[in-house]
Amino acid sequence: MMRPKTQDERDLLLYDSRLQRPVRMKTPEFERNGRIRHVIFSGQFTVPFLEELAGIADMIRMLSKSREGQDFLINLLPHKRAMLYFTQPSTRTFLSFNNACHILGMRTSEIRDPSTSSEVKGESFEDSIRTFSSYVDVIIMRTKESGRAAQAADLMNGIPRPVPVINAGSGSDQHPTQALLDIYTLQRSFEEHGGIDGKVIGMMGDLKRGRTVRSLCYLMKNYQGVRLVFIAPEQFAMQPDVKAHLDEHRIPYHETTRLDEALPSLDALYVTRMQTEWDTAGESRSVDLSRFSIGAPQLTRLKRDAIIMHPLPRGPEIDPSVDQDPRAMYWRQERNGMWMRAAVLMKIFGAEDRLSEIDPR
Ligand code: NCD
């Protein structure tokens, strides 16, 4: 890089190097008074936090079954407003966050199409984010570019009226709340089988460009004896940064292109689609997807109590007939997203203490 000449260039360099620091150095900046404030990377979560969040999500789920419980929840955060800034396509993450807000009585505003925001008039990303923060109490954001949520959180930490930032998917990099709902789904599924510790978890598909599997890998350091199996076409293998992290935390992983060989050893198979939107020259088309798909023949090789997950939307990699199989967990997984995201919002705003006021049964 060229030597910075002006003060602006020096500031930018400082700013860039601040954003480039490892997650463990940045984590304290995502907290305030010991409470989580910004949700940016899955690597920032600890075991006690994950367990507490799962407990809160369980409570919200139970309370939502009765009118009395729903009335209680809707009165928890009616004084808070959320901005949903989703400039990249989203169905589940958007709807589950929107409904999580509504369950807790929060009101929501949204921008889903950047052509309707002042960014088309040339307003900078920073100014847009700062503007949102003038009107709401939390910014939930999904962008096509990596690193934007981290940038927004950094910006918030330097202004007089900061609001929390939640990363709802940043490019092909991170999707921390997806990792939370995936962990919650694994925990619930293995509740009577010793929890997540010691399980063999397969991840299949476009592991190179899929942010969900990346974020989930960064959470695995919280569990003992987990082994990972990456099943991917060679050109879409898991990225070196994730592998380096797994090595650092001594989490064993095995890479293969043979689903049939991997299947019998798995306790969970996390299936993902080809991320074709990142293709520059139709790279995905060269993949024989039938080798990275699951249907009736593959089900016979999978353990009877294994589970099948998928962040959705699905492509051809899971045959719809699999939906009938009791091991198919993806529809429950998608609903878990709403409970877990409501739990995150409660934690951010400190509403979880109120749960002691009510019996969920
Ligand atoms: C995922 C995403 O957007 O990264 N979807 C989701 O949030 N449920 C997975 C995907 O699009 O493949």
PDB file of C-alpha atoms and ligand atoms in Angstrom, residues 92-93 142 175 178 211-212 273 275 277 311-313, ligand 1:
ATOM      1  CA  ARG A  92     -36.592 -15.868   6.467  1.00  0.00           C
ATOM      2  CA  THR A  93     -34.109 -13.580   8.175  1.00  0.00           C
ATOM      3  CA  ARG A 142     -28.076  -7.257   5.764  1.00  0.00           C
ATOM      4  CA  HIS A 175     -24.363 -14.502   9.472  1.00  0.00           C
ATOM      5  CA  GLN A 178     -28.176 -17.799  11.707  1.00  0.00           C
ATOM      6  CA  ARG A 211     -21.731 -17.515   5.193  1.00  0.00           C
ATOM      7  CA  THR A 212     -23.970 -19.763   7.312  1.00  0.00           C
ATOM      8  CA  ARG A 273     -27.191 -24.526  -1.717  1.00  0.00           C
ATOM      9  CA  GLN A 275     -24.376 -19.584  -3.869  1.00  0.00           C
ATOM     10  CA  GLU A 277     -25.278 -15.139  -6.985  1.00  0.00           C
ATOM     11  CA  PRO A 311     -30.540 -22.595   6.308  1.00  0.00           C
ATOM     12  CA  LEU A 312     -32.913 -22.337   3.310  1.00  0.00           C
ATOM     13  CA  PRO A 313     -33.810 -21.320   0.666  1.00  0.00           C
TER      14      PRO A 313
HETATM   15  C1  NCD B   1     -28.907 -17.950   4.066  1.00  0.00           C
HETATM   16  C2  NCD B   1     -28.192 -16.647   3.754  1.00  0.00           C
HETATM   17  O1  NCD B   1     -28.827 -15.668   3.393  1.00  0.00           O
HETATM   18  O2  NCD B   1     -26.982 -16.659   3.898  1.00  0.00           O
HETATM   19  N1  NCD B   1     -30.282 -17.797   4.136  1.00  0.00           N
HETATM   20  C3  NCD B   1     -30.829 -17.425   5.325  1.00  0.00           C
HETATM   21  O3  NCD B   1     -30.489 -16.407   5.888  1.00  0.00           O
HETATM   22  N2  NCD B   1     -31.701 -18.275   5.873  1.00  0.00           N
HETATM   23  C4  NCD B   1     -28.488 -19.080   3.228  1.00  0.00           C
HETATM   24  C5  NCD B   1     -28.541 -18.957   1.744  1.00  0.00           C
HETATM   25  O4  NCD B   1     -29.018 -17.970   1.194  1.00  0.00           O
HETATM   26  O5  NCD B   1     -28.091 -19.903   1.111  1.00  0.00           O
END
